[in-house]
mmCIF file of C-alpha atoms in Angstrom:
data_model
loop_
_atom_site.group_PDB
_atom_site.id
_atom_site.type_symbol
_atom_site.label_atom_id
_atom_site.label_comp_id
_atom_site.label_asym_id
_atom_site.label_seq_id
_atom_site.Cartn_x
_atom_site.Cartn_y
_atom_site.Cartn_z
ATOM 1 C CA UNK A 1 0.000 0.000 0.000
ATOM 2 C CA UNK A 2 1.385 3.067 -1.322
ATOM 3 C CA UNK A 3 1.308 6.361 1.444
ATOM 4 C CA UNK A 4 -1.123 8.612 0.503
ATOM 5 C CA UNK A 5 -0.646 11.031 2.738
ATOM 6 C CA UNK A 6 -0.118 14.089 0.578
ATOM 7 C CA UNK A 7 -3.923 13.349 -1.849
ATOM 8 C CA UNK A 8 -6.972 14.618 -0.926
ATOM 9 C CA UNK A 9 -9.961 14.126 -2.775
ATOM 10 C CA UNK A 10 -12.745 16.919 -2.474
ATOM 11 C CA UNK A 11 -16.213 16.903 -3.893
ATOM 12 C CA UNK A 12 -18.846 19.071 -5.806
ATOM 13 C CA UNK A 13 -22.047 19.311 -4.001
ATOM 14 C CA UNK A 14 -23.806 17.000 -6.969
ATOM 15 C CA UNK A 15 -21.366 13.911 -6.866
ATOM 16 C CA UNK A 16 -20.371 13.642 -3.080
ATOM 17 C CA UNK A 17 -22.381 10.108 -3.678
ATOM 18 C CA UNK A 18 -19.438 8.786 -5.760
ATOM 19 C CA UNK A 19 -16.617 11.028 -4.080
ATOM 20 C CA UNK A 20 -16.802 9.544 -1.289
ATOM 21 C CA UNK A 21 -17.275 6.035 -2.352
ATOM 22 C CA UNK A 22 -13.948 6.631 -4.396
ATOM 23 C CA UNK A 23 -12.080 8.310 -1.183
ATOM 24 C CA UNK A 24 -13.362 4.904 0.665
ATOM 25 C CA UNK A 25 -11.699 2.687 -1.931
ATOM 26 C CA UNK A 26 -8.401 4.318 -1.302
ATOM 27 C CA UNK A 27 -9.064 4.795 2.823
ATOM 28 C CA UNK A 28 -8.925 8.619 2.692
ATOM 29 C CA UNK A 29 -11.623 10.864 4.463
ATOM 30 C CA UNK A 30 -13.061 12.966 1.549
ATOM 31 C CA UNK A 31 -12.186 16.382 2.064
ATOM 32 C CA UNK A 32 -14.123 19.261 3.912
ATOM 33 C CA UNK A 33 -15.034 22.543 1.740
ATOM 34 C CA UNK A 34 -17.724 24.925 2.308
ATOM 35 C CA UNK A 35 -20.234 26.274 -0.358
ATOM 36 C CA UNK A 36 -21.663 29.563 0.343
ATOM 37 C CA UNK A 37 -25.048 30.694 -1.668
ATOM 38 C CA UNK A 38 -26.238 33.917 -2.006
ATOM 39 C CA UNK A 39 -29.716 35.590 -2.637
ATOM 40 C CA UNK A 40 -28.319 36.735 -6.077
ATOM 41 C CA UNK A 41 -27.847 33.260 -7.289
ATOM 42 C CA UNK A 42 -24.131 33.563 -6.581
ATOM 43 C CA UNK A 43 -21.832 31.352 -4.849
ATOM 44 C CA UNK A 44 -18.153 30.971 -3.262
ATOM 45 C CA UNK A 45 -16.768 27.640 -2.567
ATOM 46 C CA UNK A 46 -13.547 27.194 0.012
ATOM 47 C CA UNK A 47 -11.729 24.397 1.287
ATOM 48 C CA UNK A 48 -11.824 23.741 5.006
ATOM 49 C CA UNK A 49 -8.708 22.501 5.634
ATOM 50 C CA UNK A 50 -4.975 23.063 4.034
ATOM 51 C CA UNK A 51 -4.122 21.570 0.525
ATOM 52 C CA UNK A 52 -0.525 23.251 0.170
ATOM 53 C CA UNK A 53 1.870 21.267 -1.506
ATOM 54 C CA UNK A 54 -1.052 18.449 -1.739
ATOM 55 C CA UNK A 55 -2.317 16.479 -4.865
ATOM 56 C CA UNK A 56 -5.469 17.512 -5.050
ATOM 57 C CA UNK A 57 -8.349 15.618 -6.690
ATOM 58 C CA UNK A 58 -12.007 17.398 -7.592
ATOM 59 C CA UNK A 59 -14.800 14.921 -7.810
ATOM 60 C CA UNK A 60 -17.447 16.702 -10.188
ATOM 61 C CA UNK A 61 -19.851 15.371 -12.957
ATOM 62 C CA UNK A 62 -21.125 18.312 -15.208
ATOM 63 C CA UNK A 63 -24.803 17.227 -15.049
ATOM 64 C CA UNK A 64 -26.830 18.772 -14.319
ATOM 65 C CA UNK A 65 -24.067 20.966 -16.258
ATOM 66 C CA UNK A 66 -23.992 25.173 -16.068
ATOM 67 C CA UNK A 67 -24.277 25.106 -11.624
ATOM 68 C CA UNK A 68 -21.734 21.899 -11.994
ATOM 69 C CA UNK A 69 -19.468 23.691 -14.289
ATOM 70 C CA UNK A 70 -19.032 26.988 -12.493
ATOM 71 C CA UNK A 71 -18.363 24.867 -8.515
ATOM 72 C CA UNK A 72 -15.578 22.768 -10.476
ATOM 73 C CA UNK A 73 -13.803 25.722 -11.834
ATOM 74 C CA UNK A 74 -13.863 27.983 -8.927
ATOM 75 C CA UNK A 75 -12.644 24.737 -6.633
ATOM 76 C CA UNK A 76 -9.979 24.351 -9.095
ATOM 77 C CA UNK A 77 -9.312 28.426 -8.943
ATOM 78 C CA UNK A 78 -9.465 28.441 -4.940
ATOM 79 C CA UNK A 79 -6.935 25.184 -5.181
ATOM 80 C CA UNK A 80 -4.328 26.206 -7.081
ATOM 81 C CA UNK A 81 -4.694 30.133 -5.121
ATOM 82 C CA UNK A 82 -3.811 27.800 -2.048
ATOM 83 C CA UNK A 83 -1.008 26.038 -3.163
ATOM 84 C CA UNK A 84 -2.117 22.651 -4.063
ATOM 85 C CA UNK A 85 0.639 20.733 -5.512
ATOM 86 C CA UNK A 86 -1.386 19.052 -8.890
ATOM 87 C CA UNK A 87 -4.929 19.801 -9.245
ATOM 88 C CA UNK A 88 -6.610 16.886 -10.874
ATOM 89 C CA UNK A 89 -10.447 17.124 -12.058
ATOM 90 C CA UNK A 90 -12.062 13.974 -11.724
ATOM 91 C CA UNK A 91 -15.480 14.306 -14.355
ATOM 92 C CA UNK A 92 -17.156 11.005 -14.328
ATOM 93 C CA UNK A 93 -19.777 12.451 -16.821
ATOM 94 C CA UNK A 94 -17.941 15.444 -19.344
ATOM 95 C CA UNK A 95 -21.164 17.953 -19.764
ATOM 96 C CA UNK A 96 -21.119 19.827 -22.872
ATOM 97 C CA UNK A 97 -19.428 16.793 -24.877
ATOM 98 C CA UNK A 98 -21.680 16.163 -27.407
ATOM 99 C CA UNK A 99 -21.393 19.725 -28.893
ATOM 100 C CA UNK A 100 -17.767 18.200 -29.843
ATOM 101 C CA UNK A 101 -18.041 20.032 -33.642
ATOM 102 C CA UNK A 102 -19.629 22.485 -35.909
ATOM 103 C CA UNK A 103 -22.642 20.198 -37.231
ATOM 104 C CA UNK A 104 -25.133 23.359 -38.486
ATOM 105 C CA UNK A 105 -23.947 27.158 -38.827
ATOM 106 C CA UNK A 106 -23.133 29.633 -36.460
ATOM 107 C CA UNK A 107 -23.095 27.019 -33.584
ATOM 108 C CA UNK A 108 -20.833 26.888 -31.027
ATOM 109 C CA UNK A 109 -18.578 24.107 -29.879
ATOM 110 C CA UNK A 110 -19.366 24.099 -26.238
ATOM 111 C CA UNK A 111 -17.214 20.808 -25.383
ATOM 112 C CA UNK A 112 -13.468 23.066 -26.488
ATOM 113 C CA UNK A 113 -15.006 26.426 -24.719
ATOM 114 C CA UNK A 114 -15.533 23.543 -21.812
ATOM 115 C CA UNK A 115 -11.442 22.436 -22.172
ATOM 116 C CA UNK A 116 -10.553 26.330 -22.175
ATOM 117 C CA UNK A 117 -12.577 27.034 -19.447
ATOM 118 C CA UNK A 118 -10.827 24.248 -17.578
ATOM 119 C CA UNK A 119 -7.572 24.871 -18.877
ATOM 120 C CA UNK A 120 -7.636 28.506 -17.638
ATOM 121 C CA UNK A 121 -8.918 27.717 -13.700
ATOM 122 C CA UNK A 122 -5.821 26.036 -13.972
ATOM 123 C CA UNK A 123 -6.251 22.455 -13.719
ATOM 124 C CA UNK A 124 -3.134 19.912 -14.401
ATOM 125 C CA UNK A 125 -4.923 17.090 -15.341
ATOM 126 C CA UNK A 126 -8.207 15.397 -16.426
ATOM 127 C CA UNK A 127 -9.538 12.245 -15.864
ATOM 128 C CA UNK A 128 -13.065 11.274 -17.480
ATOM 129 C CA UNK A 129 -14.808 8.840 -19.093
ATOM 130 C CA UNK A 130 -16.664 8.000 -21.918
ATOM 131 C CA UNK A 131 -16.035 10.934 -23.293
ATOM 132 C CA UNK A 132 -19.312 11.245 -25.791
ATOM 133 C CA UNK A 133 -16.412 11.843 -28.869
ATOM 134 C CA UNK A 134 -12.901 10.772 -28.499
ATOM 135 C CA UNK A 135 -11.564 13.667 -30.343
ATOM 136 C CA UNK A 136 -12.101 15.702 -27.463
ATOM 137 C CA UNK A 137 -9.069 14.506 -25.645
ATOM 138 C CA UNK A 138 -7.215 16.613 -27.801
ATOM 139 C CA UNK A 139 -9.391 19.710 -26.813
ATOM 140 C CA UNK A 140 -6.683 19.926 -24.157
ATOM 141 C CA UNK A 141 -3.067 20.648 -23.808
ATOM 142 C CA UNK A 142 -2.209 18.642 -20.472
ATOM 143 C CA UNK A 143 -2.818 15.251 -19.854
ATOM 144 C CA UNK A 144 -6.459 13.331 -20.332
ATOM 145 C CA UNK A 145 -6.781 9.923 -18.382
ATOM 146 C CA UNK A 146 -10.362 8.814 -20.752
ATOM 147 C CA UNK A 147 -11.484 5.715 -18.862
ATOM 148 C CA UNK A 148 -13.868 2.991 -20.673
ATOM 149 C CA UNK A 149 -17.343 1.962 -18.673
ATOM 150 C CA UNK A 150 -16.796 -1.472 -20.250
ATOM 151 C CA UNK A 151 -14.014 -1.980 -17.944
ATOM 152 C CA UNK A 152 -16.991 -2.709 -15.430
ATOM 153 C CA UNK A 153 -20.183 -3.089 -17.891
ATOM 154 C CA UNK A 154 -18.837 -5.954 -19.786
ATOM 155 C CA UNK A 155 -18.033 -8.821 -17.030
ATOM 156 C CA UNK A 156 -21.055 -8.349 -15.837
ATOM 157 C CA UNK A 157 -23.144 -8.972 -19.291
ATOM 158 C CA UNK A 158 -20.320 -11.950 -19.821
ATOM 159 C CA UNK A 159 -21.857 -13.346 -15.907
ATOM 160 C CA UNK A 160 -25.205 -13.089 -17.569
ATOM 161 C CA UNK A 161 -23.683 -15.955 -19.990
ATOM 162 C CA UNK A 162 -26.081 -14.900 -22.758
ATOM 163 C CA UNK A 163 -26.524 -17.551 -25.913
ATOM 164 C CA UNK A 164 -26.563 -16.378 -28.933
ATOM 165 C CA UNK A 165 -25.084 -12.783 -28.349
ATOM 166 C CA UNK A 166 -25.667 -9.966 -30.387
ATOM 167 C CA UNK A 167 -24.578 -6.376 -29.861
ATOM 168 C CA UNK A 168 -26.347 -3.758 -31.027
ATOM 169 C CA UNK A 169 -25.493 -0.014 -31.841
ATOM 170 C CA UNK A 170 -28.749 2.405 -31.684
ATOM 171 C CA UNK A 171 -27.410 4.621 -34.061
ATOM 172 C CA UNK A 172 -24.680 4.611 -37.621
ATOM 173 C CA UNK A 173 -22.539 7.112 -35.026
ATOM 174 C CA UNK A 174 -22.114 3.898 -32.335
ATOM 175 C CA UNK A 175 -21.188 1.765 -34.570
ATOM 176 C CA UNK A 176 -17.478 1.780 -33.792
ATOM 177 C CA UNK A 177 -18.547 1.296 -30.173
ATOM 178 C CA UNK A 178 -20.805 -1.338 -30.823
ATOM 179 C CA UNK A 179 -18.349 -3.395 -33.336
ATOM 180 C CA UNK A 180 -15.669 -2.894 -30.371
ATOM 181 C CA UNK A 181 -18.132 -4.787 -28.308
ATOM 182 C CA UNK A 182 -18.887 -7.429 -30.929
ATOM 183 C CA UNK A 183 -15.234 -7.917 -31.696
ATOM 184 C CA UNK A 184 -14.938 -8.601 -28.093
ATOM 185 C CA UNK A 185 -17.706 -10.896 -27.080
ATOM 186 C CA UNK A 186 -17.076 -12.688 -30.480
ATOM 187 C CA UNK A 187 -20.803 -11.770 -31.414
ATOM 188 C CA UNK A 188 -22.562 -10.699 -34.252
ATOM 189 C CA UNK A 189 -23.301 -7.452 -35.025
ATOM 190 C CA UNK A 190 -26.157 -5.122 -35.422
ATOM 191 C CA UNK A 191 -26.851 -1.735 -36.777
ATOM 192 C CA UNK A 192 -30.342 0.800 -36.401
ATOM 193 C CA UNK A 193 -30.206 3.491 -38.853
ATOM 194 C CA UNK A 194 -32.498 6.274 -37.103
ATOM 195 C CA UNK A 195 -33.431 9.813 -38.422
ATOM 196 C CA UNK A 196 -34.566 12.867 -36.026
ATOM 197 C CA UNK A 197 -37.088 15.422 -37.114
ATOM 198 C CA UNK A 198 -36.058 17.603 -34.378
ATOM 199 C CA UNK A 199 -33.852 16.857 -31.233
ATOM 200 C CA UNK A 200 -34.263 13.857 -28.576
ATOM 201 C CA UNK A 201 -37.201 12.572 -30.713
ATOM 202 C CA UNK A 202 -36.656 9.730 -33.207
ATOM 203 C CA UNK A 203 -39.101 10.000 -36.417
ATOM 204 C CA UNK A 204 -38.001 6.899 -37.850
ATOM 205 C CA UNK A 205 -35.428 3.556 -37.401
ATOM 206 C CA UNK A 206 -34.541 0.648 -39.536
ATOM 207 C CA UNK A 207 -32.495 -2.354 -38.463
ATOM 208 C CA UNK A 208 -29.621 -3.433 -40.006
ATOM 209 C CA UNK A 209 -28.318 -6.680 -39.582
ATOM 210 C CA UNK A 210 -30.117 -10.594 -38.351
ATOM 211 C CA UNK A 211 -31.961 -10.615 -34.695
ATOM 212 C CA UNK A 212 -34.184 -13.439 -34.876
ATOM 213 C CA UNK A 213 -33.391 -15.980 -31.729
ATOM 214 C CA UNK A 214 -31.082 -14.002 -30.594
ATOM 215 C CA UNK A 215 -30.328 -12.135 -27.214
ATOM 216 C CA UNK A 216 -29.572 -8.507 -28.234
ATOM 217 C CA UNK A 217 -27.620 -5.772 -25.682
ATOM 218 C CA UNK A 218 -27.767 -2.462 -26.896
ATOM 219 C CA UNK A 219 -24.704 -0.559 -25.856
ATOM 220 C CA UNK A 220 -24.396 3.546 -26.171
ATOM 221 C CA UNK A 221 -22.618 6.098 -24.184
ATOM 222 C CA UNK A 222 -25.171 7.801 -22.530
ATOM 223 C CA UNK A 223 -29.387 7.342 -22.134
ATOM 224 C CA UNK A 224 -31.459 11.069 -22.577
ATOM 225 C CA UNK A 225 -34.734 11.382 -23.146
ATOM 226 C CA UNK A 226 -34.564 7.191 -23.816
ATOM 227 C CA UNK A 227 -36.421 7.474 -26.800
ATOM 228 C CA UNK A 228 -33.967 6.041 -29.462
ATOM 229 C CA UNK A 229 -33.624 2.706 -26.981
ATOM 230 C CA UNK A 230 -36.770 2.458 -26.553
ATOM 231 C CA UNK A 231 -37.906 2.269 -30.338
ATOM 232 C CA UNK A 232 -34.942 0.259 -30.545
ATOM 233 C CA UNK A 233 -35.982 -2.430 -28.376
ATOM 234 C CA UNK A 234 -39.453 -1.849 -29.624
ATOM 235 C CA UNK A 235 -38.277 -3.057 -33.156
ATOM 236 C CA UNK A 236 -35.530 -5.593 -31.936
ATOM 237 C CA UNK A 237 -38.427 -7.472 -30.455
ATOM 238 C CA UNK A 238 -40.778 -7.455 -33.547
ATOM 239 C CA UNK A 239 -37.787 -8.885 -35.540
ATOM 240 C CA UNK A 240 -37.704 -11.869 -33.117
ATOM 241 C CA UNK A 241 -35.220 -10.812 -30.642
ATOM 242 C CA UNK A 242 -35.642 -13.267 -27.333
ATOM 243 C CA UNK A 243 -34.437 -10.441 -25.030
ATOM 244 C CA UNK A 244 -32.733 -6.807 -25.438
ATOM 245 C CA UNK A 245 -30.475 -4.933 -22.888
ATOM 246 C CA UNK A 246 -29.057 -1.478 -22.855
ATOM 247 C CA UNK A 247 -25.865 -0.801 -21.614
ATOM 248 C CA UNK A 248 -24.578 2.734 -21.164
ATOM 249 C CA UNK A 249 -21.799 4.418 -19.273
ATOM 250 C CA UNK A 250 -24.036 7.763 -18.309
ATOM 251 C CA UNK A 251 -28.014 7.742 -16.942
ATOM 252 C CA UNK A 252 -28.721 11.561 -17.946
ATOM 253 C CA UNK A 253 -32.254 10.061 -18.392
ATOM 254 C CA UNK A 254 -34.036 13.617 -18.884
ATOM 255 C CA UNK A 255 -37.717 14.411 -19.339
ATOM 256 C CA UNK A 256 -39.924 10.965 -19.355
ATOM 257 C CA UNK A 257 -36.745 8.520 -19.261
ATOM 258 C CA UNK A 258 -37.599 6.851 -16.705
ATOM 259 C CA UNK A 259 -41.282 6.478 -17.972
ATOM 260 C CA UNK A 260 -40.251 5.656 -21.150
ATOM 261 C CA UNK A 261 -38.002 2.127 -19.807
ATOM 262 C CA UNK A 262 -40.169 0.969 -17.415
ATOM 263 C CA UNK A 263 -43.060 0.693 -20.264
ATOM 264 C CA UNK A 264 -40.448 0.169 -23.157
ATOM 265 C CA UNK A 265 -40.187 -3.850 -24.106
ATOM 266 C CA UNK A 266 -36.653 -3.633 -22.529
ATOM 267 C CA UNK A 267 -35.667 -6.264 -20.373
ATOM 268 C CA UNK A 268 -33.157 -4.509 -18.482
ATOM 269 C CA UNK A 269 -30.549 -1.442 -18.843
ATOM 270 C CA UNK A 270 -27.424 -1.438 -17.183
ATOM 271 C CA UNK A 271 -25.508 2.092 -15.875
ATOM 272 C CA UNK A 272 -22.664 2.810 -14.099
ATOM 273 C CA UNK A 273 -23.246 5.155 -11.484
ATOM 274 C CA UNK A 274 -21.392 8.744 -13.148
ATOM 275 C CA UNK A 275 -24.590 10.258 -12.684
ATOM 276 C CA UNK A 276 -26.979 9.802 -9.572
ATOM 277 C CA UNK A 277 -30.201 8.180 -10.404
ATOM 278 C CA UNK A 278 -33.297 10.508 -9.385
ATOM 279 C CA UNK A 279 -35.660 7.855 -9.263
ATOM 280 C CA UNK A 280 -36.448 4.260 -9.156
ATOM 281 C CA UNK A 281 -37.297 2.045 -11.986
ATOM 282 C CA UNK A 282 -37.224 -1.923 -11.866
ATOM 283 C CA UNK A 283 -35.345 -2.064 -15.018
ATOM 284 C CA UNK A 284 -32.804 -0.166 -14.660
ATOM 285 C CA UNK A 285 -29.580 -1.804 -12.486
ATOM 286 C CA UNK A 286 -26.124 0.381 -11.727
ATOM 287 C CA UNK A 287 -22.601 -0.637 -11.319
ATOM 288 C CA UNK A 288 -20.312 1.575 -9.265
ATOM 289 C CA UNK A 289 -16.856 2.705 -11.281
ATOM 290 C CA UNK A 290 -15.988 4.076 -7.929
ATOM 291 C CA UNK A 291 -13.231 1.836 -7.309
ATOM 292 C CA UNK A 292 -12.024 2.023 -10.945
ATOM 293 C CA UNK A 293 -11.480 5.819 -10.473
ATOM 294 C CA UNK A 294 -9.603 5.199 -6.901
ATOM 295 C CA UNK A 295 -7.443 2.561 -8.681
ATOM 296 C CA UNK A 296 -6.602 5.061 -11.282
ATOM 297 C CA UNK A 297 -5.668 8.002 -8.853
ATOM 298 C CA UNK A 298 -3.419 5.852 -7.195
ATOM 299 C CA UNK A 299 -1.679 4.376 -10.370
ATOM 300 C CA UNK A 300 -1.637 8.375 -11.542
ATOM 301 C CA UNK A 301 0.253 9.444 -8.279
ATOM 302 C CA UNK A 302 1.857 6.530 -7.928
ATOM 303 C CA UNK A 303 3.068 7.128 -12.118
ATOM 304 C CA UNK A 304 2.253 3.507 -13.004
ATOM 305 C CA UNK A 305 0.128 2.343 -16.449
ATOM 306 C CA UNK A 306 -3.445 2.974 -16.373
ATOM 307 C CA UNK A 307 -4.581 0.715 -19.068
ATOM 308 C CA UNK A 308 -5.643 -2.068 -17.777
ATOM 309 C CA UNK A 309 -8.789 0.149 -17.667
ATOM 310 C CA UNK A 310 -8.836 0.168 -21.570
ATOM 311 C CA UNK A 311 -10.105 -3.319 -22.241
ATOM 312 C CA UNK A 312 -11.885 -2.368 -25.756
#
């Protein structure tokens, strides 16, 4: 056991749930800081107790995002104002990540303005995961530790000992995701080509690809609104599917989610737990990456390899 004595992990109000699972797994108190709200809508954030010369790590998911945002750059600001050592941001969930280009005019790219924000509270490091587009690693100029769910999402479909596996993308843009998958559980492959009419709602889907007999598991990096699963598993069934699970890394599950997956023909979706759920839902079952992340900041301090947490 390596000493830990000079990291302390602190927490953003919204993900104290997996900050302090994470400062369990590596038998550290999580760190005391104060949050002060005024009338205005303003806040201040502080930290309680000395971090000079300490590696300092900031548990914070950006979701819901602006609030989220704003309390992970000023506790980056207030760290590095009292001396911290490193200051590593620990973002479970990367808000903002799936405005990662230009896709219609005059838009902005909110997941770089994200990065610059980040860059200029002056933060050393990042550690994330499942980013919603790779590419954004290189939004940054300092280093990016991008984590795979799978690492925990995968054993447990392979303990579900499925027969006749097939993985499924819900959309063209998963594909590379889902063939990763496929490639790895030796399966077969299956594509649904959807188009929008507007955002978060799905006008129409086609499947591409053999599901008859088979037990299909949908996997995607995040869950929204649910729609697009939901018409997925919808279809997967009237094909002759025997079964169909959805695995993603991030429950955002926003507006009727959770409606939508308890009376979708899902048999069962599968998060890890990067975002708190707000409800409950018989469906829907969560694995903790809590250790993963406490095994990383350990191998990250400790300057050991990282990727055994890149299994696909």
């Amino acid at each position: 056991m390596s000493d830990l004595s000079e990291v302390k992990i602190f927490s953003g109000e919204n993900s104290k749930y997996i900050a302090e699972k994470i400062a369990k797994s590596l038998n550290l108190d999580l760190g005391q800081k104060t949050l002060l709200h005024f009338s205005d809508g303003e806040f201040a954030t502080s930290y309680d107790e000395t971090v000079r010369g300490d590696h300092v790590f900031i548990v914070q998911s950006t979701f819901p995002p602006s609030d989220n945002l704003m309390e992970l750059l000023m506790m980056i600001d207030a760290a590095k104002r009292a001396s911290a050592y490193k200051v590593v941001a620990v973002i479970p969930y990367f808000g903002f990540a799936r405005q990662d280009r230009k896709d219609r005019p005059r838009v902005a790219i909110g997941a770089k303005l994200v990065a610059n924000l980040l860059c200029a509270a002056g933060v050393d490091r990042i550690m994330t995961m499942d980013l919603h587009a790779d590419q954004i690693q290189g939004f940054f100029d300092i280093p990016v530790d991008h984590l795979y769910g799978s690492t925990v999402l995968a054993p447990y479909i392979r303990s579900l000992k499925l027969e006749n596996l097939a993985i499924a993308s819900p959309d063209i843009g998963g594909s590379k995701r889902a063939n990763s998958w496929a490639k790895f559980f030796d399966s077969g492959l299956v594509i649904c080509h959807k188009t929008r009419e507007r955002p978060n709602e799905v006008a129409d889907m086609k499947v591409i690809g053999d599901v008859e007999g088979k037990n299909v598991v949908i996997v995607d990096d995040m869950i929204d609104t649910a729609g697009t699963i939901c018409k997925a598993s919808s279809i997967l069934k009237e094909k002759g599917a025997l079964s169909v699970r959805a695995v993603a890394t991030h429950a955002v599950l926003s507006g009727k989610a959770y409606e939508n997956i308890e009376k979708s023909a899902l048999d069962e979706v599968i998060f890890t737990d990067s975002i708190p759920l707000h409800q409950e839902c018989s469906k829907i079952k969560v694995i903790s990456v809590a250790d993963m992340f406490a095994e990383t900041i350990r191998n990250v301090v400790e300057h050991r390899s990282i990727s055994d947490h890149f299994i696909m």
